[in-house]
Short mmCIF file of N, CA, C and O in Angstrom, two decimals:
data_model
loop_
_atom_site.label_atom_id
_atom_site.label_comp_id
_atom_site.label_asym_id
_atom_site.label_seq_id
_atom_site.Cartn_x
_atom_site.Cartn_y
_atom_site.Cartn_z
N MET Y 1 53.61 175.10 -61.90
CA MET Y 1 54.62 174.29 -61.25
C MET Y 1 54.02 173.79 -59.94
O MET Y 1 53.35 174.52 -59.24
N ARG Y 2 54.31 172.56 -59.62
CA ARG Y 2 53.80 171.99 -58.37
C ARG Y 2 54.78 172.23 -57.23
O ARG Y 2 55.99 172.10 -57.40
N TYR Y 3 54.22 172.56 -56.10
CA TYR Y 3 54.98 172.79 -54.87
C TYR Y 3 54.44 171.87 -53.79
O TYR Y 3 53.24 171.62 -53.73
N MET Y 4 55.32 171.39 -52.95
CA MET Y 4 54.91 170.56 -51.82
C MET Y 4 55.13 171.35 -50.54
O MET Y 4 56.24 171.79 -50.26
N MET Y 5 54.07 171.56 -49.81
CA MET Y 5 54.15 172.24 -48.52
C MET Y 5 54.14 171.15 -47.44
O MET Y 5 53.18 170.40 -47.32
N LEU Y 6 55.25 171.06 -46.72
CA LEU Y 6 55.37 170.04 -45.69
C LEU Y 6 54.86 170.57 -44.36
O LEU Y 6 55.12 171.72 -43.99
N ILE Y 7 54.17 169.73 -43.64
CA ILE Y 7 53.61 170.09 -42.34
C ILE Y 7 54.34 169.30 -41.26
O ILE Y 7 54.35 168.08 -41.28
N TYR Y 8 54.96 170.03 -40.35
CA TYR Y 8 55.65 169.40 -39.22
C TYR Y 8 54.90 169.69 -37.94
O TYR Y 8 54.30 170.75 -37.79
N SER Y 9 54.91 168.74 -37.04
CA SER Y 9 54.28 168.94 -35.73
C SER Y 9 55.00 168.07 -34.71
O SER Y 9 55.87 167.28 -35.05
N GLN Y 10 54.61 168.25 -33.48
CA GLN Y 10 55.15 167.42 -32.41
C GLN Y 10 54.10 166.38 -32.06
O GLN Y 10 52.93 166.72 -31.85
N GLU Y 11 54.52 165.13 -32.03
CA GLU Y 11 53.60 164.07 -31.62
C GLU Y 11 53.43 164.22 -30.12
O GLU Y 11 54.36 164.03 -29.35
N ASN Y 12 52.22 164.59 -29.74
CA ASN Y 12 51.99 164.96 -28.36
C ASN Y 12 50.64 164.42 -27.92
O ASN Y 12 49.61 164.83 -28.42
N GLN Y 13 50.66 163.51 -26.99
CA GLN Y 13 49.41 162.91 -26.50
C GLN Y 13 48.67 163.84 -25.55
O GLN Y 13 47.54 163.57 -25.18
N SER Y 14 49.31 164.95 -25.15
CA SER Y 14 48.69 165.83 -24.16
C SER Y 14 47.85 166.94 -24.79
O SER Y 14 47.31 167.78 -24.07
N ALA Y 15 47.71 166.95 -26.10
CA ALA Y 15 46.90 167.98 -26.75
C ALA Y 15 45.44 167.81 -26.34
O ALA Y 15 44.91 166.70 -26.32
N THR Y 16 44.78 168.91 -26.03
CA THR Y 16 43.39 168.88 -25.62
C THR Y 16 42.49 168.78 -26.85
O THR Y 16 42.92 169.12 -27.97
N PRO Y 17 41.26 168.36 -26.68
CA PRO Y 17 40.33 168.33 -27.81
C PRO Y 17 40.18 169.71 -28.46
O PRO Y 17 40.08 169.81 -29.68
N ASP Y 18 40.18 170.78 -27.67
CA ASP Y 18 40.09 172.12 -28.24
C ASP Y 18 41.31 172.45 -29.09
O ASP Y 18 41.18 173.06 -30.15
N GLU Y 19 42.51 172.06 -28.64
CA GLU Y 19 43.74 172.30 -29.41
C GLU Y 19 43.71 171.51 -30.72
O GLU Y 19 44.09 172.03 -31.77
N LEU Y 20 43.28 170.26 -30.66
CA LEU Y 20 43.18 169.44 -31.87
C LEU Y 20 42.16 170.02 -32.83
O LEU Y 20 42.39 170.05 -34.05
N ASN Y 21 41.06 170.54 -32.32
CA ASN Y 21 40.04 171.16 -33.16
C ASN Y 21 40.59 172.42 -33.82
O ASN Y 21 40.33 172.68 -35.00
N GLU Y 22 41.38 173.18 -33.09
CA GLU Y 22 42.00 174.40 -33.64
C GLU Y 22 42.93 174.06 -34.81
O GLU Y 22 42.91 174.74 -35.84
N VAL Y 23 43.70 173.01 -34.66
CA VAL Y 23 44.59 172.57 -35.74
C VAL Y 23 43.78 172.11 -36.95
O VAL Y 23 44.08 172.47 -38.09
N ALA Y 24 42.73 171.35 -36.70
CA ALA Y 24 41.88 170.87 -37.80
C ALA Y 24 41.24 172.05 -38.54
O ALA Y 24 41.17 172.05 -39.78
N LEU Y 25 40.79 173.06 -37.81
CA LEU Y 25 40.20 174.24 -38.44
C LEU Y 25 41.23 175.00 -39.29
O LEU Y 25 40.90 175.50 -40.37
N ALA Y 26 42.47 175.07 -38.81
CA ALA Y 26 43.52 175.74 -39.58
C ALA Y 26 43.80 174.99 -40.88
O ALA Y 26 43.96 175.61 -41.94
N HIS Y 27 43.84 173.68 -40.82
CA HIS Y 27 44.04 172.89 -42.05
C HIS Y 27 42.85 173.06 -43.00
O HIS Y 27 43.05 173.17 -44.21
N ARG Y 28 41.66 173.08 -42.47
CA ARG Y 28 40.48 173.28 -43.30
C ARG Y 28 40.55 174.63 -43.99
O ARG Y 28 40.22 174.77 -45.17
N ALA Y 29 41.03 175.66 -43.29
CA ALA Y 29 41.17 177.00 -43.88
C ALA Y 29 42.16 176.98 -45.04
O ALA Y 29 41.92 177.60 -46.08
N VAL Y 30 43.28 176.26 -44.89
CA VAL Y 30 44.26 176.16 -45.98
C VAL Y 30 43.63 175.45 -47.18
O VAL Y 30 43.76 175.91 -48.32
N MET Y 31 42.94 174.35 -46.93
CA MET Y 31 42.32 173.62 -48.04
C MET Y 31 41.24 174.44 -48.72
O MET Y 31 41.14 174.46 -49.95
N ASP Y 32 40.42 175.15 -47.93
CA ASP Y 32 39.38 175.98 -48.52
C ASP Y 32 39.98 177.09 -49.39
O ASP Y 32 39.52 177.33 -50.51
N GLU Y 33 41.00 177.77 -48.87
CA GLU Y 33 41.61 178.88 -49.60
C GLU Y 33 42.31 178.40 -50.87
O GLU Y 33 42.18 179.01 -51.93
N THR Y 34 43.06 177.32 -50.77
CA THR Y 34 43.77 176.82 -51.96
C THR Y 34 42.79 176.25 -52.98
O THR Y 34 43.02 176.36 -54.19
N ASN Y 35 41.70 175.67 -52.53
CA ASN Y 35 40.65 175.23 -53.46
C ASN Y 35 40.01 176.44 -54.14
O ASN Y 35 39.77 176.42 -55.35
N ARG Y 36 39.72 177.50 -53.37
CA ARG Y 36 39.12 178.70 -53.93
C ARG Y 36 40.00 179.30 -55.02
O ARG Y 36 39.53 179.76 -56.05
N ARG Y 37 41.33 179.24 -54.80
CA ARG Y 37 42.29 179.78 -55.77
C ARG Y 37 42.54 178.83 -56.94
O ARG Y 37 43.20 179.19 -57.91
N GLY Y 38 42.08 177.60 -56.83
CA GLY Y 38 42.27 176.62 -57.90
C GLY Y 38 43.66 176.02 -57.95
O GLY Y 38 44.06 175.48 -58.98
N ILE Y 39 44.39 176.07 -56.84
CA ILE Y 39 45.77 175.55 -56.84
C ILE Y 39 45.91 174.27 -56.01
O ILE Y 39 46.96 173.64 -56.02
N PHE Y 40 44.86 173.88 -55.29
CA PHE Y 40 44.93 172.67 -54.45
C PHE Y 40 44.94 171.43 -55.33
O PHE Y 40 44.13 171.30 -56.25
N ARG Y 41 45.87 170.52 -55.09
CA ARG Y 41 45.93 169.27 -55.84
C ARG Y 41 45.79 168.05 -54.92
O ARG Y 41 45.18 167.07 -55.31
N ALA Y 42 46.37 168.10 -53.73
CA ALA Y 42 46.30 166.95 -52.83
C ALA Y 42 46.78 167.35 -51.44
O ALA Y 42 47.50 168.34 -51.29
N ALA Y 43 46.37 166.57 -50.46
CA ALA Y 43 46.86 166.72 -49.09
C ALA Y 43 46.63 165.40 -48.38
O ALA Y 43 45.61 164.75 -48.61
N ASP Y 44 47.56 165.02 -47.57
CA ASP Y 44 47.42 163.79 -46.79
C ASP Y 44 48.16 163.93 -45.47
O ASP Y 44 49.28 164.43 -45.44
N PRO Y 45 47.56 163.44 -44.40
CA PRO Y 45 48.29 163.33 -43.15
C PRO Y 45 49.13 162.05 -43.17
O PRO Y 45 48.82 161.12 -43.92
N LEU Y 46 50.17 162.02 -42.40
CA LEU Y 46 50.99 160.82 -42.27
C LEU Y 46 50.68 160.12 -40.95
O LEU Y 46 50.16 160.74 -40.02
N GLN Y 47 51.00 158.86 -40.89
CA GLN Y 47 50.80 158.10 -39.67
C GLN Y 47 51.85 158.51 -38.63
O GLN Y 47 52.90 159.04 -38.98
N PRO Y 48 51.61 158.24 -37.35
CA PRO Y 48 52.60 158.56 -36.32
C PRO Y 48 53.92 157.82 -36.57
O PRO Y 48 53.95 156.76 -37.21
N THR Y 49 55.01 158.37 -36.05
CA THR Y 49 56.31 157.74 -36.26
C THR Y 49 56.39 156.34 -35.66
O THR Y 49 57.22 155.54 -36.08
N SER Y 50 55.52 156.04 -34.72
CA SER Y 50 55.52 154.69 -34.14
C SER Y 50 55.18 153.63 -35.18
O SER Y 50 55.47 152.44 -34.98
N THR Y 51 54.59 154.02 -36.30
CA THR Y 51 54.25 153.07 -37.36
C THR Y 51 55.31 153.01 -38.46
O THR Y 51 55.16 152.25 -39.41
N ALA Y 52 56.37 153.81 -38.32
CA ALA Y 52 57.38 153.93 -39.39
C ALA Y 52 58.26 152.70 -39.50
O ALA Y 52 58.51 151.99 -38.53
N THR Y 53 58.74 152.48 -40.71
CA THR Y 53 59.78 151.49 -40.99
C THR Y 53 60.82 152.20 -41.84
O THR Y 53 60.49 152.88 -42.81
N THR Y 54 62.09 152.07 -41.45
CA THR Y 54 63.18 152.74 -42.16
C THR Y 54 64.01 151.70 -42.89
O THR Y 54 64.37 150.67 -42.33
N LEU Y 55 64.30 151.97 -44.17
CA LEU Y 55 65.17 151.11 -44.97
C LEU Y 55 66.49 151.85 -45.20
O LEU Y 55 66.48 153.02 -45.56
N ARG Y 56 67.60 151.14 -45.01
CA ARG Y 56 68.92 151.70 -45.28
C ARG Y 56 69.73 150.68 -46.05
O ARG Y 56 69.60 149.48 -45.84
N LEU Y 57 70.58 151.17 -46.92
CA LEU Y 57 71.48 150.31 -47.66
C LEU Y 57 72.86 150.40 -47.03
O LEU Y 57 73.43 151.48 -46.91
N GLN Y 58 73.37 149.26 -46.57
CA GLN Y 58 74.68 149.23 -45.92
C GLN Y 58 75.45 148.02 -46.45
O GLN Y 58 75.00 146.89 -46.34
N ASP Y 59 76.61 148.30 -47.05
CA ASP Y 59 77.45 147.24 -47.62
C ASP Y 59 76.68 146.37 -48.61
O ASP Y 59 76.82 145.14 -48.63
N GLY Y 60 75.83 147.02 -49.41
CA GLY Y 60 75.07 146.31 -50.43
C GLY Y 60 73.89 145.53 -49.91
O GLY Y 60 73.21 144.84 -50.67
N LYS Y 61 73.59 145.62 -48.62
CA LYS Y 61 72.45 144.91 -48.03
C LYS Y 61 71.45 145.92 -47.50
O LYS Y 61 71.81 146.97 -46.99
N VAL Y 62 70.19 145.55 -47.62
CA VAL Y 62 69.12 146.41 -47.11
C VAL Y 62 68.88 146.06 -45.64
O VAL Y 62 68.67 144.91 -45.29
N LEU Y 63 68.95 147.11 -44.80
CA LEU Y 63 68.65 146.96 -43.38
C LEU Y 63 67.27 147.54 -43.11
O LEU Y 63 66.99 148.68 -43.50
N VAL Y 64 66.42 146.78 -42.47
CA VAL Y 64 65.07 147.24 -42.15
C VAL Y 64 65.00 147.47 -40.64
O VAL Y 64 65.34 146.59 -39.86
N THR Y 65 64.57 148.67 -40.27
CA THR Y 65 64.47 149.04 -38.86
C THR Y 65 63.07 149.57 -38.59
O THR Y 65 62.57 150.41 -39.35
N ASP Y 66 62.46 149.10 -37.53
CA ASP Y 66 61.18 149.68 -37.12
C ASP Y 66 61.44 151.05 -36.54
O ASP Y 66 62.41 151.27 -35.81
N GLY Y 67 60.58 151.99 -36.88
CA GLY Y 67 60.68 153.34 -36.32
C GLY Y 67 61.31 154.31 -37.29
O GLY Y 67 61.77 153.94 -38.36
N PRO Y 68 61.33 155.58 -36.90
CA PRO Y 68 61.86 156.63 -37.76
C PRO Y 68 63.38 156.57 -37.84
O PRO Y 68 64.04 155.97 -37.00
N PHE Y 69 63.92 157.23 -38.88
CA PHE Y 69 65.38 157.25 -39.09
C PHE Y 69 66.09 157.96 -37.96
O PHE Y 69 67.14 157.53 -37.52
N ALA Y 70 65.54 159.07 -37.48
CA ALA Y 70 66.21 159.83 -36.42
C ALA Y 70 65.18 160.30 -35.42
O ALA Y 70 64.04 160.62 -35.77
N GLU Y 71 65.58 160.35 -34.19
CA GLU Y 71 64.71 160.88 -33.14
C GLU Y 71 64.77 162.40 -33.21
O GLU Y 71 65.84 162.99 -33.17
N THR Y 72 63.62 163.03 -33.35
CA THR Y 72 63.56 164.48 -33.38
C THR Y 72 62.37 164.93 -32.55
O THR Y 72 61.48 164.15 -32.24
N LYS Y 73 62.35 166.21 -32.21
CA LYS Y 73 61.21 166.74 -31.46
C LYS Y 73 60.02 166.98 -32.38
O LYS Y 73 58.89 166.90 -31.95
N GLU Y 74 60.29 167.30 -33.64
CA GLU Y 74 59.21 167.52 -34.60
C GLU Y 74 59.23 166.43 -35.65
O GLU Y 74 60.28 165.96 -36.05
N GLN Y 75 58.04 166.03 -36.08
CA GLN Y 75 57.92 164.98 -37.07
C GLN Y 75 57.15 165.51 -38.28
O GLN Y 75 56.29 166.38 -38.14
N LEU Y 76 57.45 164.95 -39.44
CA LEU Y 76 56.69 165.26 -40.64
C LEU Y 76 55.30 164.67 -40.45
O LEU Y 76 55.14 163.47 -40.26
N ALA Y 77 54.29 165.53 -40.45
CA ALA Y 77 52.93 165.10 -40.13
C ALA Y 77 52.05 164.97 -41.36
O ALA Y 77 51.03 164.30 -41.33
N GLY Y 78 52.44 165.62 -42.46
CA GLY Y 78 51.63 165.56 -43.66
C GLY Y 78 52.13 166.54 -44.70
O GLY Y 78 53.19 167.15 -44.53
N TYR Y 79 51.35 166.70 -45.76
CA TYR Y 79 51.78 167.58 -46.84
C TYR Y 79 50.59 168.07 -47.65
O TYR Y 79 49.51 167.49 -47.60
N TYR Y 80 50.81 169.14 -48.37
CA TYR Y 80 49.89 169.66 -49.37
C TYR Y 80 50.65 169.73 -50.69
O TYR Y 80 51.82 170.09 -50.70
N ILE Y 81 49.98 169.43 -51.78
CA ILE Y 81 50.52 169.64 -53.12
C ILE Y 81 49.71 170.80 -53.73
O ILE Y 81 48.48 170.73 -53.81
N LEU Y 82 50.43 171.85 -54.12
CA LEU Y 82 49.80 173.04 -54.71
C LEU Y 82 50.37 173.27 -56.10
O LEU Y 82 51.58 173.17 -56.30
N ASP Y 83 49.51 173.55 -57.05
CA ASP Y 83 49.93 173.80 -58.42
C ASP Y 83 49.84 175.31 -58.65
O ASP Y 83 48.76 175.86 -58.89
N CYS Y 84 50.98 175.98 -58.55
CA CYS Y 84 51.04 177.45 -58.57
C CYS Y 84 51.77 177.95 -59.82
O CYS Y 84 52.55 177.23 -60.42
N GLN Y 85 51.53 179.21 -60.16
CA GLN Y 85 52.20 179.82 -61.30
C GLN Y 85 53.69 179.97 -61.04
O GLN Y 85 54.50 179.81 -61.94
N ASP Y 86 54.04 180.33 -59.80
CA ASP Y 86 55.43 180.56 -59.46
C ASP Y 86 55.61 180.50 -57.95
O ASP Y 86 54.65 180.29 -57.20
N LEU Y 87 56.84 180.67 -57.49
CA LEU Y 87 57.14 180.58 -56.06
C LEU Y 87 56.39 181.65 -55.27
O LEU Y 87 55.93 181.39 -54.16
N ASP Y 88 56.25 182.83 -55.83
CA ASP Y 88 55.52 183.89 -55.13
C ASP Y 88 54.09 183.47 -54.81
O ASP Y 88 53.61 183.70 -53.70
N GLU Y 89 53.43 182.85 -55.76
CA GLU Y 89 52.05 182.39 -55.50
C GLU Y 89 52.05 181.29 -54.46
O GLU Y 89 51.19 181.25 -53.59
N ALA Y 90 53.02 180.39 -54.52
CA ALA Y 90 53.10 179.31 -53.53
C ALA Y 90 53.32 179.87 -52.13
O ALA Y 90 52.71 179.40 -51.16
N LEU Y 91 54.17 180.86 -52.01
CA LEU Y 91 54.43 181.46 -50.70
C LEU Y 91 53.23 182.22 -50.17
O LEU Y 91 52.98 182.26 -48.97
N GLU Y 92 52.49 182.82 -51.08
CA GLU Y 92 51.28 183.56 -50.68
C GLU Y 92 50.26 182.63 -50.07
O GLU Y 92 49.59 182.90 -49.13
#
């Protein structure tokens, strides 16, 4: 069964190069481990919310708005697709 692991983060311009490197190393560790287990299928980062376009249907008309649907402190930053035997394996 395929599972999607969503990655949330805060869009923060104040992150230091060392902090960004630490995050990159953590993602590399997830990809290496899931590849080793044979369950890795895909992973992609998403663009910043400043590049978002939101579509809504209102009164039968499509409304197009630049930016994310809602202002939040955390944004969806990316995802992993894992092909696991069951939820226990996905959680592991």
